[in-house]
């Protein structure tokens, strides 16, 4: 892992595969570890240079104050384009975003079309955080009630944070063991012990404070690169109707539904997802 300086900040990155191979840039959701090691390895084995990265206020990227971020969603989109250029994606990068990183990827593809040759959107939706459009399914109410009724852990306690994540995974329908291991890795990379910084790394709650205007959903038909939408059938946070809307509104987009997945891409699906991403070019 290292950092790359773009737009006046340091961005934490990790690379897989040959340096001169076509670039696949994976935007974190919010940390780079939202993209599974197994998927990164499959993409690299398929002849790609894979770079996953941390969004601002997470992981190895510049962390200021997640309680009052001095940037917008469009700033994060500009970071993606600048990073693609800094990494030598002269022919355009294949940009992929997962969860809140998927919001970043949509806006980046719209605002900086020349920087990207393909787009993958995983476990995300076509509107900003907050109430969804009337035709989109919102968060499952019962699931969210259980999820947010829990007391926060002691963020200074690695094991408590890991167990908190595992319990959340049980509620969301994800793999608790995988969530526990991931949370521990994220905790170890969190640059400060303060609770807001852990929240930004573990849960991405900084996005609730971002300026995400203007709307971009109506611009999705303008995306002119090959696109893939990956969504878990069991996703209760962003239910499947959100992925279907993305695939319907981006011209020519393919929808890949993972029957056994919820909010994360399980290792068991890494081969299927990698094959679909590689097919985009």
PDB file of C-alpha atoms in Angstrom:
ATOM      1  CA  UNK A   1       0.000   0.000   0.000  1.00  0.00           C
ATOM      2  CA  UNK A   2       1.094   3.565  -0.679  1.00  0.00           C
ATOM      3  CA  UNK A   3      -0.392   7.001  -1.285  1.00  0.00           C
ATOM      4  CA  UNK A   4      -0.796   9.115  -4.405  1.00  0.00           C
ATOM      5  CA  UNK A   5      -1.132  12.905  -4.230  1.00  0.00           C
ATOM      6  CA  UNK A   6      -4.119  14.276  -6.177  1.00  0.00           C
ATOM      7  CA  UNK A   7      -6.199  17.429  -5.801  1.00  0.00           C
ATOM      8  CA  UNK A   8      -4.163  18.546  -2.793  1.00  0.00           C
ATOM      9  CA  UNK A   9      -4.643  15.388  -0.720  1.00  0.00           C
ATOM     10  CA  UNK A  10      -3.017  11.988  -0.276  1.00  0.00           C
ATOM     11  CA  UNK A  11      -5.069   9.029  -1.490  1.00  0.00           C
ATOM     12  CA  UNK A  12      -4.317   5.586  -0.075  1.00  0.00           C
ATOM     13  CA  UNK A  13      -3.983   2.953  -2.805  1.00  0.00           C
ATOM     14  CA  UNK A  14      -3.100  -0.707  -3.163  1.00  0.00           C
ATOM     15  CA  UNK A  15      -2.132  -2.265  -6.516  1.00  0.00           C
ATOM     16  CA  UNK A  16      -2.433  -5.769  -7.962  1.00  0.00           C
ATOM     17  CA  UNK A  17      -1.215  -7.044 -11.335  1.00  0.00           C
ATOM     18  CA  UNK A  18       1.195  -5.803 -13.972  1.00  0.00           C
ATOM     19  CA  UNK A  19       1.930  -2.085 -13.964  1.00  0.00           C
ATOM     20  CA  UNK A  20       1.445  -1.678 -17.721  1.00  0.00           C
ATOM     21  CA  UNK A  21      -1.834  -3.600 -17.933  1.00  0.00           C
ATOM     22  CA  UNK A  22      -5.199  -1.865 -18.498  1.00  0.00           C
ATOM     23  CA  UNK A  23      -6.234  -0.058 -15.323  1.00  0.00           C
ATOM     24  CA  UNK A  24      -9.201  -1.060 -13.163  1.00  0.00           C
ATOM     25  CA  UNK A  25      -9.775   1.553 -10.456  1.00  0.00           C
ATOM     26  CA  UNK A  26     -11.860   0.444  -7.468  1.00  0.00           C
ATOM     27  CA  UNK A  27     -13.421   3.256  -5.403  1.00  0.00           C
ATOM     28  CA  UNK A  28     -13.843   2.286  -1.766  1.00  0.00           C
ATOM     29  CA  UNK A  29     -17.124   2.129   0.011  1.00  0.00           C
ATOM     30  CA  UNK A  30     -15.651   4.029   1.870  1.00  0.00           C
ATOM     31  CA  UNK A  31     -12.372   2.113   2.394  1.00  0.00           C
ATOM     32  CA  UNK A  32     -10.557   0.130  -0.268  1.00  0.00           C
ATOM     33  CA  UNK A  33     -11.180  -3.064   1.731  1.00  0.00           C
ATOM     34  CA  UNK A  34     -14.819  -2.932   0.633  1.00  0.00           C
ATOM     35  CA  UNK A  35     -13.417  -4.607  -2.504  1.00  0.00           C
ATOM     36  CA  UNK A  36     -12.555  -8.237  -1.613  1.00  0.00           C
ATOM     37  CA  UNK A  37      -8.998  -9.507  -1.986  1.00  0.00           C
ATOM     38  CA  UNK A  38     -10.337 -12.469  -3.963  1.00  0.00           C
ATOM     39  CA  UNK A  39     -11.947 -10.221  -6.575  1.00  0.00           C
ATOM     40  CA  UNK A  40      -8.833  -8.065  -6.907  1.00  0.00           C
ATOM     41  CA  UNK A  41      -6.762 -11.203  -7.445  1.00  0.00           C
ATOM     42  CA  UNK A  42      -9.142 -12.545 -10.103  1.00  0.00           C
ATOM     43  CA  UNK A  43      -9.078  -9.264 -12.011  1.00  0.00           C
ATOM     44  CA  UNK A  44      -5.277  -9.128 -11.871  1.00  0.00           C
ATOM     45  CA  UNK A  45      -5.073 -12.729 -13.093  1.00  0.00           C
ATOM     46  CA  UNK A  46      -7.277 -11.640 -16.003  1.00  0.00           C
ATOM     47  CA  UNK A  47      -4.596  -9.244 -17.213  1.00  0.00           C
ATOM     48  CA  UNK A  48      -5.566  -6.038 -15.467  1.00  0.00           C
ATOM     49  CA  UNK A  49      -3.727  -3.619 -13.226  1.00  0.00           C
ATOM     50  CA  UNK A  50      -6.098  -3.324 -10.280  1.00  0.00           C
ATOM     51  CA  UNK A  51      -5.874  -0.347  -7.924  1.00  0.00           C
ATOM     52  CA  UNK A  52      -8.280  -0.084  -5.008  1.00  0.00           C
ATOM     53  CA  UNK A  53      -8.334   3.142  -3.024  1.00  0.00           C
ATOM     54  CA  UNK A  54      -9.665   4.805   0.121  1.00  0.00           C
ATOM     55  CA  UNK A  55     -12.046   7.739  -0.162  1.00  0.00           C
ATOM     56  CA  UNK A  56     -11.215  10.914   1.744  1.00  0.00           C
ATOM     57  CA  UNK A  57     -11.556  10.603   5.534  1.00  0.00           C
ATOM     58  CA  UNK A  58     -10.901   6.855   5.447  1.00  0.00           C
ATOM     59  CA  UNK A  59      -7.974   4.451   5.533  1.00  0.00           C
ATOM     60  CA  UNK A  60      -4.665   5.830   4.327  1.00  0.00           C
ATOM     61  CA  UNK A  61      -6.252   8.805   2.563  1.00  0.00           C
ATOM     62  CA  UNK A  62      -6.182  12.290   4.054  1.00  0.00           C
ATOM     63  CA  UNK A  63      -8.427  12.503   7.110  1.00  0.00           C
ATOM     64  CA  UNK A  64      -9.534  15.937   8.293  1.00  0.00           C
ATOM     65  CA  UNK A  65     -12.832  16.088  10.217  1.00  0.00           C
ATOM     66  CA  UNK A  66     -15.492  13.564   9.129  1.00  0.00           C
ATOM     67  CA  UNK A  67     -18.039  15.465  11.248  1.00  0.00           C
ATOM     68  CA  UNK A  68     -17.747  18.507   8.946  1.00  0.00           C
ATOM     69  CA  UNK A  69     -16.320  17.447   5.571  1.00  0.00           C
ATOM     70  CA  UNK A  70     -15.068  20.406   3.527  1.00  0.00           C
ATOM     71  CA  UNK A  71     -15.750  18.693   0.205  1.00  0.00           C
ATOM     72  CA  UNK A  72     -18.685  17.382  -1.807  1.00  0.00           C
ATOM     73  CA  UNK A  73     -19.646  14.264  -3.720  1.00  0.00           C
ATOM     74  CA  UNK A  74     -18.411  15.979  -6.877  1.00  0.00           C
ATOM     75  CA  UNK A  75     -15.026  16.515  -5.203  1.00  0.00           C
ATOM     76  CA  UNK A  76     -14.798  12.765  -4.628  1.00  0.00           C
ATOM     77  CA  UNK A  77     -15.715  12.219  -8.280  1.00  0.00           C
ATOM     78  CA  UNK A  78     -12.924  14.597  -9.308  1.00  0.00           C
ATOM     79  CA  UNK A  79     -10.526  12.620  -7.092  1.00  0.00           C
ATOM     80  CA  UNK A  80     -11.373   9.452  -9.049  1.00  0.00           C
ATOM     81  CA  UNK A  81     -10.646  11.138 -12.382  1.00  0.00           C
ATOM     82  CA  UNK A  82      -7.419  12.694 -11.119  1.00  0.00           C
ATOM     83  CA  UNK A  83      -6.282   9.381  -9.654  1.00  0.00           C
ATOM     84  CA  UNK A  84      -6.951   7.599 -12.954  1.00  0.00           C
ATOM     85  CA  UNK A  85      -4.751  10.154 -14.697  1.00  0.00           C
ATOM     86  CA  UNK A  86      -2.002  10.002 -12.083  1.00  0.00           C
ATOM     87  CA  UNK A  87      -1.860   6.216 -12.354  1.00  0.00           C
ATOM     88  CA  UNK A  88      -1.350   6.361 -16.083  1.00  0.00           C
ATOM     89  CA  UNK A  89      -4.788   5.380 -17.293  1.00  0.00           C
ATOM     90  CA  UNK A  90      -4.178   7.165 -20.599  1.00  0.00           C
ATOM     91  CA  UNK A  91      -6.615   4.907 -22.423  1.00  0.00           C
ATOM     92  CA  UNK A  92      -9.156   5.478 -19.661  1.00  0.00           C
ATOM     93  CA  UNK A  93      -9.659   3.446 -16.508  1.00  0.00           C
ATOM     94  CA  UNK A  94     -12.390   0.931 -15.823  1.00  0.00           C
ATOM     95  CA  UNK A  95     -13.934   2.624 -12.787  1.00  0.00           C
ATOM     96  CA  UNK A  96     -15.858   0.572 -10.230  1.00  0.00           C
ATOM     97  CA  UNK A  97     -17.640   1.777  -7.109  1.00  0.00           C
ATOM     98  CA  UNK A  98     -19.299  -0.210  -4.334  1.00  0.00           C
ATOM     99  CA  UNK A  99     -21.917   1.074  -1.884  1.00  0.00           C
ATOM    100  CA  UNK A 100     -21.352   4.790  -1.347  1.00  0.00           C
ATOM    101  CA  UNK A 101     -18.366   4.429  -3.684  1.00  0.00           C
ATOM    102  CA  UNK A 102     -20.935   3.625  -6.340  1.00  0.00           C
ATOM    103  CA  UNK A 103     -22.372   7.127  -5.935  1.00  0.00           C
ATOM    104  CA  UNK A 104     -18.883   8.515  -6.498  1.00  0.00           C
ATOM    105  CA  UNK A 105     -18.389   6.344  -9.593  1.00  0.00           C
ATOM    106  CA  UNK A 106     -21.678   7.447 -11.190  1.00  0.00           C
ATOM    107  CA  UNK A 107     -20.897  11.133 -10.783  1.00  0.00           C
ATOM    108  CA  UNK A 108     -17.293  10.628 -11.907  1.00  0.00           C
ATOM    109  CA  UNK A 109     -18.395   8.881 -15.106  1.00  0.00           C
ATOM    110  CA  UNK A 110     -20.831  11.723 -15.814  1.00  0.00           C
ATOM    111  CA  UNK A 111     -18.582  14.648 -14.895  1.00  0.00           C
ATOM    112  CA  UNK A 112     -15.313  13.242 -16.310  1.00  0.00           C
ATOM    113  CA  UNK A 113     -16.278  10.944 -19.195  1.00  0.00           C
ATOM    114  CA  UNK A 114     -12.879  11.110 -20.868  1.00  0.00           C
ATOM    115  CA  UNK A 115     -11.184   9.545 -17.851  1.00  0.00           C
ATOM    116  CA  UNK A 116     -12.996   6.211 -17.982  1.00  0.00           C
ATOM    117  CA  UNK A 117     -13.497   3.436 -20.513  1.00  0.00           C
ATOM    118  CA  UNK A 118     -15.940   1.263 -18.527  1.00  0.00           C
ATOM    119  CA  UNK A 119     -18.057   1.448 -15.379  1.00  0.00           C
ATOM    120  CA  UNK A 120     -19.068  -1.093 -12.731  1.00  0.00           C
ATOM    121  CA  UNK A 121     -21.570  -0.205 -10.013  1.00  0.00           C
ATOM    122  CA  UNK A 122     -21.954  -2.645  -7.127  1.00  0.00           C
ATOM    123  CA  UNK A 123     -24.533  -2.655  -4.317  1.00  0.00           C
ATOM    124  CA  UNK A 124     -25.524   0.983  -4.812  1.00  0.00           C
ATOM    125  CA  UNK A 125     -28.357   3.226  -6.014  1.00  0.00           C
ATOM    126  CA  UNK A 126     -28.952   6.132  -8.427  1.00  0.00           C
ATOM    127  CA  UNK A 127     -29.756   8.841  -5.847  1.00  0.00           C
ATOM    128  CA  UNK A 128     -27.956  10.488  -2.944  1.00  0.00           C
ATOM    129  CA  UNK A 129     -28.177   9.449   0.724  1.00  0.00           C
ATOM    130  CA  UNK A 130     -31.541  10.261   2.264  1.00  0.00           C
ATOM    131  CA  UNK A 131     -35.084   9.481   1.121  1.00  0.00           C
ATOM    132  CA  UNK A 132     -35.161   7.678  -2.241  1.00  0.00           C
ATOM    133  CA  UNK A 133     -37.281   8.607  -5.251  1.00  0.00           C
ATOM    134  CA  UNK A 134     -40.848   7.349  -5.098  1.00  0.00           C
ATOM    135  CA  UNK A 135     -40.166   4.593  -7.645  1.00  0.00           C
ATOM    136  CA  UNK A 136     -37.118   3.254  -5.786  1.00  0.00           C
ATOM    137  CA  UNK A 137     -37.255   0.895  -2.795  1.00  0.00           C
ATOM    138  CA  UNK A 138     -35.837   2.446   0.354  1.00  0.00           C
ATOM    139  CA  UNK A 139     -33.986   0.779   3.188  1.00  0.00           C
ATOM    140  CA  UNK A 140     -35.959  -2.069   4.721  1.00  0.00           C
ATOM    141  CA  UNK A 141     -37.567  -0.457   7.767  1.00  0.00           C
ATOM    142  CA  UNK A 142     -37.468  -3.427  10.132  1.00  0.00           C
ATOM    143  CA  UNK A 143     -33.846  -4.133   9.248  1.00  0.00           C
ATOM    144  CA  UNK A 144     -32.806  -0.511   9.782  1.00  0.00           C
ATOM    145  CA  UNK A 145     -34.653  -0.416  13.084  1.00  0.00           C
ATOM    146  CA  UNK A 146     -32.687  -3.378  14.374  1.00  0.00           C
ATOM    147  CA  UNK A 147     -29.433  -2.082  12.903  1.00  0.00           C
ATOM    148  CA  UNK A 148     -29.562   1.384  14.445  1.00  0.00           C
ATOM    149  CA  UNK A 149     -31.116   0.364  17.773  1.00  0.00           C
ATOM    150  CA  UNK A 150     -27.788  -1.136  18.829  1.00  0.00           C
ATOM    151  CA  UNK A 151     -25.472   0.710  21.183  1.00  0.00           C
ATOM    152  CA  UNK A 152     -22.215   1.844  19.598  1.00  0.00           C
ATOM    153  CA  UNK A 153     -19.137  -0.149  20.582  1.00  0.00           C
ATOM    154  CA  UNK A 154     -16.066   1.191  22.327  1.00  0.00           C
ATOM    155  CA  UNK A 155     -14.304   2.346  19.179  1.00  0.00           C
ATOM    156  CA  UNK A 156     -10.916   1.986  20.868  1.00  0.00           C
ATOM    157  CA  UNK A 157     -11.562  -1.759  21.335  1.00  0.00           C
ATOM    158  CA  UNK A 158     -10.717  -3.717  18.173  1.00  0.00           C
ATOM    159  CA  UNK A 159     -12.623  -6.829  19.211  1.00  0.00           C
ATOM    160  CA  UNK A 160     -15.722  -4.869  20.231  1.00  0.00           C
ATOM    161  CA  UNK A 161     -15.767  -3.120  16.863  1.00  0.00           C
ATOM    162  CA  UNK A 162     -15.328  -6.425  15.043  1.00  0.00           C
ATOM    163  CA  UNK A 163     -18.206  -8.014  16.959  1.00  0.00           C
ATOM    164  CA  UNK A 164     -20.380  -4.954  16.294  1.00  0.00           C
ATOM    165  CA  UNK A 165     -19.751  -5.453  12.571  1.00  0.00           C
ATOM    166  CA  UNK A 166     -20.492  -9.171  12.759  1.00  0.00           C
ATOM    167  CA  UNK A 167     -23.792  -8.506  14.522  1.00  0.00           C
ATOM    168  CA  UNK A 168     -24.689  -5.924  11.880  1.00  0.00           C
ATOM    169  CA  UNK A 169     -23.911  -8.429   9.145  1.00  0.00           C
ATOM    170  CA  UNK A 170     -26.329 -10.925  10.689  1.00  0.00           C
ATOM    171  CA  UNK A 171     -29.065  -8.280  10.527  1.00  0.00           C
ATOM    172  CA  UNK A 172     -28.230  -7.261   6.951  1.00  0.00           C
ATOM    173  CA  UNK A 173     -27.879 -10.806   5.630  1.00  0.00           C
ATOM    174  CA  UNK A 174     -24.118 -10.720   5.063  1.00  0.00           C
ATOM    175  CA  UNK A 175     -21.529 -13.238   6.306  1.00  0.00           C
ATOM    176  CA  UNK A 176     -20.786 -12.417   9.981  1.00  0.00           C
ATOM    177  CA  UNK A 177     -17.347 -14.072   9.952  1.00  0.00           C
ATOM    178  CA  UNK A 178     -16.287 -12.143   6.860  1.00  0.00           C
ATOM    179  CA  UNK A 179     -17.678  -8.906   8.314  1.00  0.00           C
ATOM    180  CA  UNK A 180     -15.819  -9.467  11.590  1.00  0.00           C
ATOM    181  CA  UNK A 181     -12.505 -10.027   9.794  1.00  0.00           C
ATOM    182  CA  UNK A 182     -13.051  -7.023   7.539  1.00  0.00           C
ATOM    183  CA  UNK A 183     -13.922  -4.710  10.428  1.00  0.00           C
ATOM    184  CA  UNK A 184     -10.770  -5.744  12.271  1.00  0.00           C
ATOM    185  CA  UNK A 185      -8.662  -4.938   9.212  1.00  0.00           C
ATOM    186  CA  UNK A 186     -10.404  -1.593   8.770  1.00  0.00           C
ATOM    187  CA  UNK A 187      -9.919  -0.806  12.485  1.00  0.00           C
ATOM    188  CA  UNK A 188      -6.194  -1.466  12.164  1.00  0.00           C
ATOM    189  CA  UNK A 189      -5.978   1.011   9.272  1.00  0.00           C
ATOM    190  CA  UNK A 190      -8.051   3.732  10.949  1.00  0.00           C
ATOM    191  CA  UNK A 191      -5.737   6.721  11.421  1.00  0.00           C
ATOM    192  CA  UNK A 192      -7.183   7.994  14.738  1.00  0.00           C
ATOM    193  CA  UNK A 193      -9.012   6.605  17.749  1.00  0.00           C
ATOM    194  CA  UNK A 194     -11.738   9.292  17.711  1.00  0.00           C
ATOM    195  CA  UNK A 195     -15.248   7.877  17.296  1.00  0.00           C
ATOM    196  CA  UNK A 196     -16.138  10.058  14.240  1.00  0.00           C
ATOM    197  CA  UNK A 197     -13.083   8.745  12.400  1.00  0.00           C
ATOM    198  CA  UNK A 198     -14.024   5.133  13.170  1.00  0.00           C
ATOM    199  CA  UNK A 199     -17.578   5.830  12.005  1.00  0.00           C
ATOM    200  CA  UNK A 200     -16.254   7.222   8.746  1.00  0.00           C
ATOM    201  CA  UNK A 201     -14.099   4.135   8.226  1.00  0.00           C
ATOM    202  CA  UNK A 202     -16.501   1.452   9.421  1.00  0.00           C
ATOM    203  CA  UNK A 203     -19.892   2.808   8.363  1.00  0.00           C
ATOM    204  CA  UNK A 204     -19.279   5.630   5.902  1.00  0.00           C
ATOM    205  CA  UNK A 205     -21.578   7.952   7.833  1.00  0.00           C
ATOM    206  CA  UNK A 206     -19.612  10.947   6.552  1.00  0.00           C
ATOM    207  CA  UNK A 207     -21.814  10.648   3.448  1.00  0.00           C
ATOM    208  CA  UNK A 208     -24.826  11.807   5.446  1.00  0.00           C
ATOM    209  CA  UNK A 209     -23.043  15.140   5.843  1.00  0.00           C
ATOM    210  CA  UNK A 210     -21.902  15.602   2.234  1.00  0.00           C
ATOM    211  CA  UNK A 211     -23.394  18.018  -0.249  1.00  0.00           C
ATOM    212  CA  UNK A 212     -24.541  15.596  -2.960  1.00  0.00           C
ATOM    213  CA  UNK A 213     -26.304  18.114  -5.184  1.00  0.00           C
ATOM    214  CA  UNK A 214     -27.180  18.450  -7.967  1.00  0.00           C
ATOM    215  CA  UNK A 215     -29.125  15.256  -8.717  1.00  0.00           C
ATOM    216  CA  UNK A 216     -27.544  13.002 -11.299  1.00  0.00           C
ATOM    217  CA  UNK A 217     -30.099  10.251 -11.898  1.00  0.00           C
ATOM    218  CA  UNK A 218     -31.641  12.077 -14.846  1.00  0.00           C
ATOM    219  CA  UNK A 219     -28.183  12.227 -16.478  1.00  0.00           C
ATOM    220  CA  UNK A 220     -27.575   8.458 -16.372  1.00  0.00           C
ATOM    221  CA  UNK A 221     -28.757   7.943 -19.987  1.00  0.00           C
ATOM    222  CA  UNK A 222     -25.745  10.058 -20.990  1.00  0.00           C
ATOM    223  CA  UNK A 223     -23.232   7.445 -19.843  1.00  0.00           C
ATOM    224  CA  UNK A 224     -21.658   6.185 -23.061  1.00  0.00           C
ATOM    225  CA  UNK A 225     -19.201   3.546 -21.823  1.00  0.00           C
ATOM    226  CA  UNK A 226     -19.892  -0.170 -21.266  1.00  0.00           C
ATOM    227  CA  UNK A 227     -21.469  -0.609 -17.845  1.00  0.00           C
ATOM    228  CA  UNK A 228     -22.116  -3.435 -15.393  1.00  0.00           C
ATOM    229  CA  UNK A 229     -24.455  -3.287 -12.395  1.00  0.00           C
ATOM    230  CA  UNK A 230     -23.839  -5.892  -9.667  1.00  0.00           C
ATOM    231  CA  UNK A 231     -26.445  -6.283  -6.937  1.00  0.00           C
ATOM    232  CA  UNK A 232     -27.230  -8.757  -4.187  1.00  0.00           C
ATOM    233  CA  UNK A 233     -30.729 -10.196  -4.304  1.00  0.00           C
ATOM    234  CA  UNK A 234     -30.812 -10.153  -0.470  1.00  0.00           C
ATOM    235  CA  UNK A 235     -29.693  -6.527  -0.110  1.00  0.00           C
ATOM    236  CA  UNK A 236     -31.957  -4.886   2.490  1.00  0.00           C
ATOM    237  CA  UNK A 237     -29.984  -1.657   2.659  1.00  0.00           C
ATOM    238  CA  UNK A 238     -30.251  -0.814  -1.051  1.00  0.00           C
ATOM    239  CA  UNK A 239     -32.897  -3.327  -2.213  1.00  0.00           C
ATOM    240  CA  UNK A 240     -32.601  -4.861  -5.671  1.00  0.00           C
ATOM    241  CA  UNK A 241     -34.955  -2.365  -7.316  1.00  0.00           C
ATOM    242  CA  UNK A 242     -32.143   0.190  -7.065  1.00  0.00           C
ATOM    243  CA  UNK A 243     -29.790  -1.963  -9.103  1.00  0.00           C
ATOM    244  CA  UNK A 244     -32.537  -2.661 -11.631  1.00  0.00           C
ATOM    245  CA  UNK A 245     -33.116   1.090 -12.035  1.00  0.00           C
ATOM    246  CA  UNK A 246     -29.417   1.711 -12.670  1.00  0.00           C
ATOM    247  CA  UNK A 247     -29.237  -1.033 -15.281  1.00  0.00           C
ATOM    248  CA  UNK A 248     -32.415   0.214 -16.951  1.00  0.00           C
ATOM    249  CA  UNK A 249     -31.340   3.859 -17.140  1.00  0.00           C
ATOM    250  CA  UNK A 250     -27.707   3.426 -18.244  1.00  0.00           C
ATOM    251  CA  UNK A 251     -27.768   2.547 -21.948  1.00  0.00           C
ATOM    252  CA  UNK A 252     -26.722  -1.049 -22.628  1.00  0.00           C
ATOM    253  CA  UNK A 253     -25.860  -1.796 -19.001  1.00  0.00           C
ATOM    254  CA  UNK A 254     -25.821  -5.430 -17.883  1.00  0.00           C
ATOM    255  CA  UNK A 255     -27.391  -6.385 -14.551  1.00  0.00           C
ATOM    256  CA  UNK A 256     -25.688  -9.199 -12.638  1.00  0.00           C
ATOM    257  CA  UNK A 257     -27.779 -10.330  -9.669  1.00  0.00           C
ATOM    258  CA  UNK A 258     -25.956 -12.325  -6.992  1.00  0.00           C
ATOM    259  CA  UNK A 259     -28.581 -14.608  -5.471  1.00  0.00           C
ATOM    260  CA  UNK A 260     -26.695 -15.287  -2.227  1.00  0.00           C
ATOM    261  CA  UNK A 261     -25.367 -11.761  -1.648  1.00  0.00           C
ATOM    262  CA  UNK A 262     -26.649  -8.825   0.387  1.00  0.00           C
ATOM    263  CA  UNK A 263     -24.617  -5.604   0.805  1.00  0.00           C
ATOM    264  CA  UNK A 264     -21.166  -7.085   0.105  1.00  0.00           C
ATOM    265  CA  UNK A 265     -19.604  -9.180  -2.656  1.00  0.00           C
ATOM    266  CA  UNK A 266     -18.873 -12.599  -1.110  1.00  0.00           C
ATOM    267  CA  UNK A 267     -15.653 -14.395  -2.006  1.00  0.00           C
ATOM    268  CA  UNK A 268     -17.746 -17.178  -3.526  1.00  0.00           C
ATOM    269  CA  UNK A 269     -18.970 -14.707  -6.164  1.00  0.00           C
ATOM    270  CA  UNK A 270     -15.544 -13.230  -6.948  1.00  0.00           C
ATOM    271  CA  UNK A 271     -15.026 -15.347 -10.054  1.00  0.00           C
ATOM    272  CA  UNK A 272     -18.449 -14.508 -11.514  1.00  0.00           C
ATOM    273  CA  UNK A 273     -18.088 -10.791 -10.830  1.00  0.00           C
ATOM    274  CA  UNK A 274     -14.521 -10.692 -12.171  1.00  0.00           C
ATOM    275  CA  UNK A 275     -15.550 -12.456 -15.383  1.00  0.00           C
ATOM    276  CA  UNK A 276     -18.345  -9.951 -15.937  1.00  0.00           C
ATOM    277  CA  UNK A 277     -16.018  -6.998 -15.270  1.00  0.00           C
ATOM    278  CA  UNK A 278     -13.301  -8.368 -17.557  1.00  0.00           C
ATOM    279  CA  UNK A 279     -15.884  -8.780 -20.339  1.00  0.00           C
ATOM    280  CA  UNK A 280     -16.406  -4.994 -20.331  1.00  0.00           C
ATOM    281  CA  UNK A 281     -12.835  -4.495 -21.470  1.00  0.00           C
TER     282      UNK A 281
END
